[in-house]
Coordinates of C-alpha atoms in Angstrom, one line a residue:
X6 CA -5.1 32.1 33.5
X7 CA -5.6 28.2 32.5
X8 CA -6.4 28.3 28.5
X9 CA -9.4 26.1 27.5
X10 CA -9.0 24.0 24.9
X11 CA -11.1 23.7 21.8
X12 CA -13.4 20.9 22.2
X13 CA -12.0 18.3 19.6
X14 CA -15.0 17.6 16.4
X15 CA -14.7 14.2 15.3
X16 CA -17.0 12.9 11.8
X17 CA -19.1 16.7 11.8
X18 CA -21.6 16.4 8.8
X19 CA -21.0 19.8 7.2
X20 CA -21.8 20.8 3.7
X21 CA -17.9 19.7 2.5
X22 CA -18.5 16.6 4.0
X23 CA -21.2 15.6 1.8
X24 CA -19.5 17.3 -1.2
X25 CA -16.5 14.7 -0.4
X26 CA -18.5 11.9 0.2
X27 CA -20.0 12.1 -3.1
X28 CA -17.9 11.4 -5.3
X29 CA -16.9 8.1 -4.1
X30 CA -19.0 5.3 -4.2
X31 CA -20.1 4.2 -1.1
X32 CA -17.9 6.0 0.9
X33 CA -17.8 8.6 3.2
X34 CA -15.2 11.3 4.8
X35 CA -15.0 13.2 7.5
X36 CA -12.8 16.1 7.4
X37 CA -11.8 16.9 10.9
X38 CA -11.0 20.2 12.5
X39 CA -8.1 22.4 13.7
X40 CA -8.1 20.7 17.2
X41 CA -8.6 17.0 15.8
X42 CA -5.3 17.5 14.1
X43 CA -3.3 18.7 16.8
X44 CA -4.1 16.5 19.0
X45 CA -4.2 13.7 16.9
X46 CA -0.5 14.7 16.6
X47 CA 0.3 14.9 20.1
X48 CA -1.3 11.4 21.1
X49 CA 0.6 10.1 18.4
X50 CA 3.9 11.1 19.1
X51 CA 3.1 10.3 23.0
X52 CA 2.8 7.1 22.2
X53 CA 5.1 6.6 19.3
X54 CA 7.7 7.7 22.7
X55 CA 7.1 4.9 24.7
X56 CA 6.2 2.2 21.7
X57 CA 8.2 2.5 19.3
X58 CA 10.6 -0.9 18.4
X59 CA 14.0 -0.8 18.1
X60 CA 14.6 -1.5 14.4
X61 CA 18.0 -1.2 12.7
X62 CA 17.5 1.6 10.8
X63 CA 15.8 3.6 13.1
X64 CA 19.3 4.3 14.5
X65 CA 20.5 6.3 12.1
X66 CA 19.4 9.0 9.7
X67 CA 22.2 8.2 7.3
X68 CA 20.0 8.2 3.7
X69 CA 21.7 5.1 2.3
X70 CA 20.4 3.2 5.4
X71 CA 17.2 4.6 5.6
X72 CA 16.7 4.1 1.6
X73 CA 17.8 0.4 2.2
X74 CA 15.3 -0.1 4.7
X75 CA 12.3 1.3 2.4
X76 CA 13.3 -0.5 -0.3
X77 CA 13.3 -4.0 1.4
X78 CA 10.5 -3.2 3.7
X79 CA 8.1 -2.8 -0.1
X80 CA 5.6 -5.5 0.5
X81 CA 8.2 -7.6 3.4
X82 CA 7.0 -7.4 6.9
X83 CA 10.2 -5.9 9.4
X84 CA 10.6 -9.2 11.1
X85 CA 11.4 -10.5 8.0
X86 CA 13.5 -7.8 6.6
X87 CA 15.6 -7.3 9.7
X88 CA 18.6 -9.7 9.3
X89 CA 18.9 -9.1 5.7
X90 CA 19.4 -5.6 6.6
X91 CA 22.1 -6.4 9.0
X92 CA 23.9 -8.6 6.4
X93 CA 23.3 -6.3 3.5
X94 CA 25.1 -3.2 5.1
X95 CA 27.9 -5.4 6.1
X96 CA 28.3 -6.5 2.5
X97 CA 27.8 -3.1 1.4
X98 CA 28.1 -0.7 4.1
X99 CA 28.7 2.6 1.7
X100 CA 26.5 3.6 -1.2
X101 CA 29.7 3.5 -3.1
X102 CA 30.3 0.0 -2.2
X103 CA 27.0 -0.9 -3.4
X104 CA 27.6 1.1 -6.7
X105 CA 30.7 -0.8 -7.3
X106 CA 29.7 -4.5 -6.8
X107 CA 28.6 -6.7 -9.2
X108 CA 24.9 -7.3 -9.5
X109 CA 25.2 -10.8 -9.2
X110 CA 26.7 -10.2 -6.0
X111 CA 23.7 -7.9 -4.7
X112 CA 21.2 -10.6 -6.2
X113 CA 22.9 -13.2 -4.6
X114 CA 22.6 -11.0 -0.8
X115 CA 18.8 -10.2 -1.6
X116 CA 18.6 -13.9 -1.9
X117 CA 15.1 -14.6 0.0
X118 CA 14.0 -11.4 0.0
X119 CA 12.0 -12.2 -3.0
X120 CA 10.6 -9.4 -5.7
X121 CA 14.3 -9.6 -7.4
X122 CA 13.5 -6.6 -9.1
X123 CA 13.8 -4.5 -6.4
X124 CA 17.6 -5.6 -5.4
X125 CA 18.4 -4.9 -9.7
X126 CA 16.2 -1.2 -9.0
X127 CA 18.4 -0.6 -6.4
X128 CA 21.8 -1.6 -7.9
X129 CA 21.0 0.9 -10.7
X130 CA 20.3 3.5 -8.4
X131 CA 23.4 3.2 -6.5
X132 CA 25.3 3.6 -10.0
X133 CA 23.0 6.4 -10.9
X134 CA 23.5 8.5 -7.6
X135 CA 27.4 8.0 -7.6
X136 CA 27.3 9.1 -11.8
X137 CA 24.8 11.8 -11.4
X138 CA 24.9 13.3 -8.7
X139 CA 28.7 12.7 -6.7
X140 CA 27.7 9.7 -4.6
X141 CA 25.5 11.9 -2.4
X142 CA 22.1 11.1 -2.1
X143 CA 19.3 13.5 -3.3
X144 CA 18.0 15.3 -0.8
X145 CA 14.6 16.7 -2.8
X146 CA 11.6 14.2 -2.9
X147 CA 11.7 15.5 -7.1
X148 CA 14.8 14.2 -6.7
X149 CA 14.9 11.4 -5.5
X150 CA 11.4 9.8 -7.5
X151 CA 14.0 9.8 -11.0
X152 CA 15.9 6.9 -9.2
X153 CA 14.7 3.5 -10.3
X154 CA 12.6 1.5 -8.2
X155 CA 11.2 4.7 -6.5
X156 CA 7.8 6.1 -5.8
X157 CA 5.9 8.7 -4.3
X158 CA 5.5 6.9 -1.0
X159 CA 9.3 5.6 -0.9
X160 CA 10.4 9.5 -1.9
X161 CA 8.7 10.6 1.1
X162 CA 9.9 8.4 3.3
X163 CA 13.1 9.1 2.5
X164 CA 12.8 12.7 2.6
X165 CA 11.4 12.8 5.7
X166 CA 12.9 10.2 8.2
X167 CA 16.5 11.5 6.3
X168 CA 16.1 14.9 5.8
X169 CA 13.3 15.9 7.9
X170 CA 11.4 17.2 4.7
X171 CA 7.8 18.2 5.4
X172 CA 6.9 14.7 2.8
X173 CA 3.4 13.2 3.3
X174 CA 3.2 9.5 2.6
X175 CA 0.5 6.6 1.9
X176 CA 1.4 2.9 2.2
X177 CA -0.6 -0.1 3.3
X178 CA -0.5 0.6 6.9
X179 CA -1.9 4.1 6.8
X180 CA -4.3 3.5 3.9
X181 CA -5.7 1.2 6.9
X182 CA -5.3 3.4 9.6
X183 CA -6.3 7.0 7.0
X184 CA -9.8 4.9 6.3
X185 CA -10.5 4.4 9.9
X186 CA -9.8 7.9 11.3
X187 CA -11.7 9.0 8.2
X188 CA -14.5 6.4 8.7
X189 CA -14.5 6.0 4.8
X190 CA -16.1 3.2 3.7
X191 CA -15.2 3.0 -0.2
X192 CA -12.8 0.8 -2.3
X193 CA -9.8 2.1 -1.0
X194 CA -7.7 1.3 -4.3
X195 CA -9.3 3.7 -6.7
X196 CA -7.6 6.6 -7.4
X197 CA -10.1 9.3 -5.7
X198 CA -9.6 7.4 -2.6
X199 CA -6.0 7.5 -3.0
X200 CA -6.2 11.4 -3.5
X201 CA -8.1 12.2 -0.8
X202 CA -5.4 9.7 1.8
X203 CA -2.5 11.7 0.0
X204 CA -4.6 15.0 0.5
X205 CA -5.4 13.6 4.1
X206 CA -1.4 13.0 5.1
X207 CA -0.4 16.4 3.7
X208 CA -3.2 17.7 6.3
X209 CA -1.9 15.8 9.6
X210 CA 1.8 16.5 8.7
X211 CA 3.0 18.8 11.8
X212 CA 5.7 22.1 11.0
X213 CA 8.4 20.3 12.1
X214 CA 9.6 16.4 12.6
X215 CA 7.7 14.7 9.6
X216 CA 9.6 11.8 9.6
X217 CA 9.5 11.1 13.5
X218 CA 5.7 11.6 12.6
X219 CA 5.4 9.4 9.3
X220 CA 7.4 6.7 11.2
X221 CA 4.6 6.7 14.1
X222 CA 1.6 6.5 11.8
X223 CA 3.4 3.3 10.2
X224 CA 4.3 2.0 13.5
X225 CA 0.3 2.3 14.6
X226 CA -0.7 1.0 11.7
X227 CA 1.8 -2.0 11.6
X228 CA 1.2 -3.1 15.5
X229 CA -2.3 -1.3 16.6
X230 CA -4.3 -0.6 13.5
X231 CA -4.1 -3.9 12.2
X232 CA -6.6 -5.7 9.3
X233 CA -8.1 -8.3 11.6
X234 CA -9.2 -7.3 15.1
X235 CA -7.8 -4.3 15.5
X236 CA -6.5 -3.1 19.2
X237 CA -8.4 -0.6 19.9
X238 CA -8.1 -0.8 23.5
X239 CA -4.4 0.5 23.7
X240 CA -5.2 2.4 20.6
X241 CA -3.8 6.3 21.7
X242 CA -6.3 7.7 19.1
X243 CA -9.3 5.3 19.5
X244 CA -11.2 9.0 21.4
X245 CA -10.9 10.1 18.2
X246 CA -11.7 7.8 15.5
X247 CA -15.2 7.7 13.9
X248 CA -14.8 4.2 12.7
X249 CA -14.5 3.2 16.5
X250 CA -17.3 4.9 17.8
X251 CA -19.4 3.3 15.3
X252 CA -17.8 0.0 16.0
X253 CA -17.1 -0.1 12.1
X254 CA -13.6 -1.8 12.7
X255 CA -14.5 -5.1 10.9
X256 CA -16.2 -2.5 7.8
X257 CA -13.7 -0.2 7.4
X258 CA -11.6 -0.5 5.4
X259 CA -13.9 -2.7 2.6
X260 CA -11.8 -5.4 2.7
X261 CA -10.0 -5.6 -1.4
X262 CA -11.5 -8.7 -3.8
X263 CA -8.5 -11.3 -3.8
X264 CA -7.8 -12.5 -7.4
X265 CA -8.5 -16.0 -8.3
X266 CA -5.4 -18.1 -7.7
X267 CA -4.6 -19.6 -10.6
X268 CA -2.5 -23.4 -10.3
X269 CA 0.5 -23.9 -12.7
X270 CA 2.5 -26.6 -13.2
X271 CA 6.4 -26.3 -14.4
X272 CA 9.2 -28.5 -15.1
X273 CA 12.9 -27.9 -14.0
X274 CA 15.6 -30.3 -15.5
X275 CA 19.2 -31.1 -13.5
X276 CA 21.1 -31.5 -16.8
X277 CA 24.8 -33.2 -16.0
X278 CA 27.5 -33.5 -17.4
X279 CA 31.0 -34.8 -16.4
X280 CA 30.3 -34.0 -12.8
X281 CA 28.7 -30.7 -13.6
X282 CA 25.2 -29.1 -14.0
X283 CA 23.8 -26.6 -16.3
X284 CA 22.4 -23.3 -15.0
X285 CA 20.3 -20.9 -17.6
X286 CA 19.8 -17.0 -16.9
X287 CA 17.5 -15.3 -18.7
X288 CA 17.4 -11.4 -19.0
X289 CA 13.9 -10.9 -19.3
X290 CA 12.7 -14.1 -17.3
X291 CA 9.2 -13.3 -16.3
X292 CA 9.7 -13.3 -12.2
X293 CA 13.9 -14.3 -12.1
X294 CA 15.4 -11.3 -14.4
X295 CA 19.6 -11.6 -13.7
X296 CA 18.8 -15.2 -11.4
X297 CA 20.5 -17.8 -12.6
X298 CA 18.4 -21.2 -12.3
X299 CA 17.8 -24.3 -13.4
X300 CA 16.2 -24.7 -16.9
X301 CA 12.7 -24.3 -16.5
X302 CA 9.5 -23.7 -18.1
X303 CA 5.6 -24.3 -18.0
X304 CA 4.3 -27.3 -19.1
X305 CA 0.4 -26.7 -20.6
X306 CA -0.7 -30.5 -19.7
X307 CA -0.3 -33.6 -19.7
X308 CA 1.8 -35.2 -22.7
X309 CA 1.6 -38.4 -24.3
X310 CA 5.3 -38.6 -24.4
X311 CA 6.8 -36.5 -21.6
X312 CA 10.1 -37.4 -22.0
X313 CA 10.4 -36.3 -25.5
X314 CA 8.4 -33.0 -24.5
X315 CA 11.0 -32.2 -21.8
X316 CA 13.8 -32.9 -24.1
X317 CA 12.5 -30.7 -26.8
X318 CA 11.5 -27.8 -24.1
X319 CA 14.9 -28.1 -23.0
X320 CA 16.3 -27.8 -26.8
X321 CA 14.4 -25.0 -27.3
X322 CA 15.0 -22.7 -24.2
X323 CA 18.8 -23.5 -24.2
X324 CA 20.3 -24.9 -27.0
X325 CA 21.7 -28.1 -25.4
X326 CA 20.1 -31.6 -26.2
X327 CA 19.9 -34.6 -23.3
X328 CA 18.0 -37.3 -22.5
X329 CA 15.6 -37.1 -19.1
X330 CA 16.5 -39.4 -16.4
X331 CA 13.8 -39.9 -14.0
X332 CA 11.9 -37.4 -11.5
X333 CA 13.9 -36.1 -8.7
X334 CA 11.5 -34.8 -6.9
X335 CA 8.3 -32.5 -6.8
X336 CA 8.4 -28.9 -5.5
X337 CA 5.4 -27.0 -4.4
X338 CA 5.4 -23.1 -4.1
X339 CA 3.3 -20.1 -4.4
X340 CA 4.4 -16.6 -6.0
X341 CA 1.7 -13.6 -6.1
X342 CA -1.5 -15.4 -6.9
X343 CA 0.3 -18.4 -8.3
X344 CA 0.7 -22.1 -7.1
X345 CA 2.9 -24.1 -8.5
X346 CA 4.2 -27.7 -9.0
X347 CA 7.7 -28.0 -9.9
X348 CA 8.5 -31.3 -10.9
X349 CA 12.3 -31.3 -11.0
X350 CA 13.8 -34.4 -13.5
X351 CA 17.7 -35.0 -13.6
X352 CA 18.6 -35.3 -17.7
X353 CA 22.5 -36.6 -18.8
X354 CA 23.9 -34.3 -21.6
X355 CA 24.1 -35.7 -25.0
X356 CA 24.8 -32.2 -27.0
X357 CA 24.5 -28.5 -27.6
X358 CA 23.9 -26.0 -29.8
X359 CA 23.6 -21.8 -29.5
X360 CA 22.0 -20.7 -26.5
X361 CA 18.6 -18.3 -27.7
X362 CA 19.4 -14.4 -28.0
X363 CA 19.0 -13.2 -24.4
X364 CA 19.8 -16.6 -22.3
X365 CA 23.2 -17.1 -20.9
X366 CA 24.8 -20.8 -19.8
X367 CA 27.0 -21.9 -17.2
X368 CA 28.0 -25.5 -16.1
X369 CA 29.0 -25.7 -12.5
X370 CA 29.7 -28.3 -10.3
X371 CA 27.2 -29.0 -7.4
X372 CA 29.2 -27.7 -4.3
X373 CA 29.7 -24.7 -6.4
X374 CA 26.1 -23.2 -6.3
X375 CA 26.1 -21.9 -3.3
X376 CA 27.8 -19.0 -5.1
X377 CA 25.1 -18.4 -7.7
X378 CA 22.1 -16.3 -7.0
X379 CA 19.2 -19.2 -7.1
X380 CA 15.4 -18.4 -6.9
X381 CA 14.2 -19.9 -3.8
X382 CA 12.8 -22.8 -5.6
X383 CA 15.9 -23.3 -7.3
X384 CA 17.9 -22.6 -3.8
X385 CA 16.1 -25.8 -2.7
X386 CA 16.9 -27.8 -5.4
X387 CA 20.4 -27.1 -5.6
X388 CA 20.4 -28.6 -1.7
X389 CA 18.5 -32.1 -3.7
X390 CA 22.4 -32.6 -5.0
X391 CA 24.9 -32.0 -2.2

């Protein structure tokens, strides 16, 4: 005999729904039932079958790959992260390898990446895993969140696409996509709304696969459930989603307040001497901890006498006294919520003194620096002197 299914309940105003809704602040959640779930599940999956891209480190389950990947793909979009992947694992294709290379040498890989800190999270991890626990990586989420540089999203991840472990997760793309099949319209940054998405993935996690089925709620998320005009035409799950049927899309989620961006303007110097150039790294530079760079530094306005103001900045942050030689050039950038003007002045080397506590000095020669790890802004201004 042919089994009927359970008509599927999308956004059902019940008694708990209301109790949820209330406590955020102009939100509202829909709990959905048994049958939602499951086949919410199996649309997902269907799709995820037929849609899924072919990205490097889906190929393999090996932890150290699948760890690399989630720790480069923080805040980087997959397009972007995909070569350096490719070029990372070649330079270190073990976690061993990794553990046992100098950091400058996994700065100077990560190179572009941006958010440096990461790359230095992950070096000490590397040393941590082959100290601590034999070179094998953790398979327990508990586990694995003592490791620098890991969280509660990256632990799940890992624990599921790696070791199958029944691990929910929350990131950007299914904070998006969690708002939408919930149609809740709150801030989705405060940390009720943040329970009730973590409470929310434990609740769609199937017995079995979590990591084939966290890596298909990313993947909608990432290419269907997108900020802007979403697509909910090829959408497998648009039947059930209470945002759709409303036609909520361009509501939900309350788009975040942007911080103001703030303008900054910094001065690099190209210090020579005898055919060389003098690089600073600072251990607890602001946005360039272990980078080495040019000597830098803010400058709060205009001075009446720029020249001496650079000389004496220069003093001050290295040690080393020279006289400024004309602009080079003039570098625009933006980190975060920052814009910056870098005006970049060449200086000739007249003398030196001791370096602060904490900054380290090199002179190099120009068609060394290639070598060095460079901030970007750096990168390009090492390219001014070929």
């Amino acid at each position: 005999m042919h089994r009927q299914r359970e008509p599927i309940r999308v956004a059902q105003k019940s008694n708990c729904t209301r109790d949820v809704a209330a406590r955020f602040d102009g939100g509202s959640a829909h709990p959905p039932t048994a049958a939602w779930k499951r086949e919410f599940r199996r649309r997902l999956l269907a799709w995820f079958g037929e849609h899924a891209r072919d990205l490097p480190w889906r190929r393999s389950r090996d932890p150290y790959r699948v760890w690399i990947s989630e720790i480069m793909l923080q805040q980087t979009q997959a397009a972007t992260v995909e070569p350096y992947f490719r070029r990372f694992l070649r330079q270190f294709p073990s976690l061993r390898a990794l553990a046992a290379a100098p950091e400058e040498q996994v700065l100077l890989a990560w190179e572009g990446l941006g958010y440096y800190r990461r790359a230095r999270q992950l070096h000490r991890a590397a040393r941590m895993i082959v100290e601590e626990h034999r070179g094998r990586f953790p398979r327990d989420a508990a586990a694995v969140r003592t490791l620098p540089g890991i969280g509660r999203y990256t632990a799940g991840a890992i624990a599921s696409i790696a070791f199958d472990a029944r691990e929910a997760i929350v990131e950007a793309n299914t904070v998006r996509l969690f708002s939408r099949l919930l149609a809740y319209a709150g801030d989705t940054g405060q940390a009720a709304a943040q329970r009730l998405f973590w409470e929310f993935a434990e609740q769609l996690l199937p017995a079995s696969g979590a990591g084939r089925f966290n890596q298909a709620l990313m993947e909608l998320g990432s290419l269907v459930c997108v900020p802007r005009e979403p697509h909910c035409g090829r959408c497998p799950v648009a039947a059930l989603c209470p945002t759709h049927r409303d036609g909520l899309e361009q509501v939900i989620p309350r788009a975040a307040s942007r911080p103001p961006v703030t303008s900054v303007r910094e001065a690099a110097l190209v210090v020579r001497r005898r055919g060389r150039v003098l690089l600073a790294r600072r251990d607890q530079a602001p946005r360039w901890a272990g980078l080495w760079d040019f000597p830098r530094f803010e400058l709060d306005g205009p001075c009446d006498d720029e020249q001496f103001d650079l000389a004496e900045q220069l003093h001050s942050l290295t040690g080393v006294v020279a006289r400024p030689a004309g602009l080079l050039a003039t570098l625009k950038h933006s980190v975060t919520r920052f814009r910056i003007t870098l005006d970049c002045h060449l200086a000739d080397y007249v003398s030196s003194g001791r370096a602060p506590e904490g900054t380290e000095l090199k002179w190099t020669r120009p068609g060394e620096l290639e070598s060095y790890p460079l901030s970007a802004t750096g990168r390009r201004l090492s390219r001014l002197l070929d």
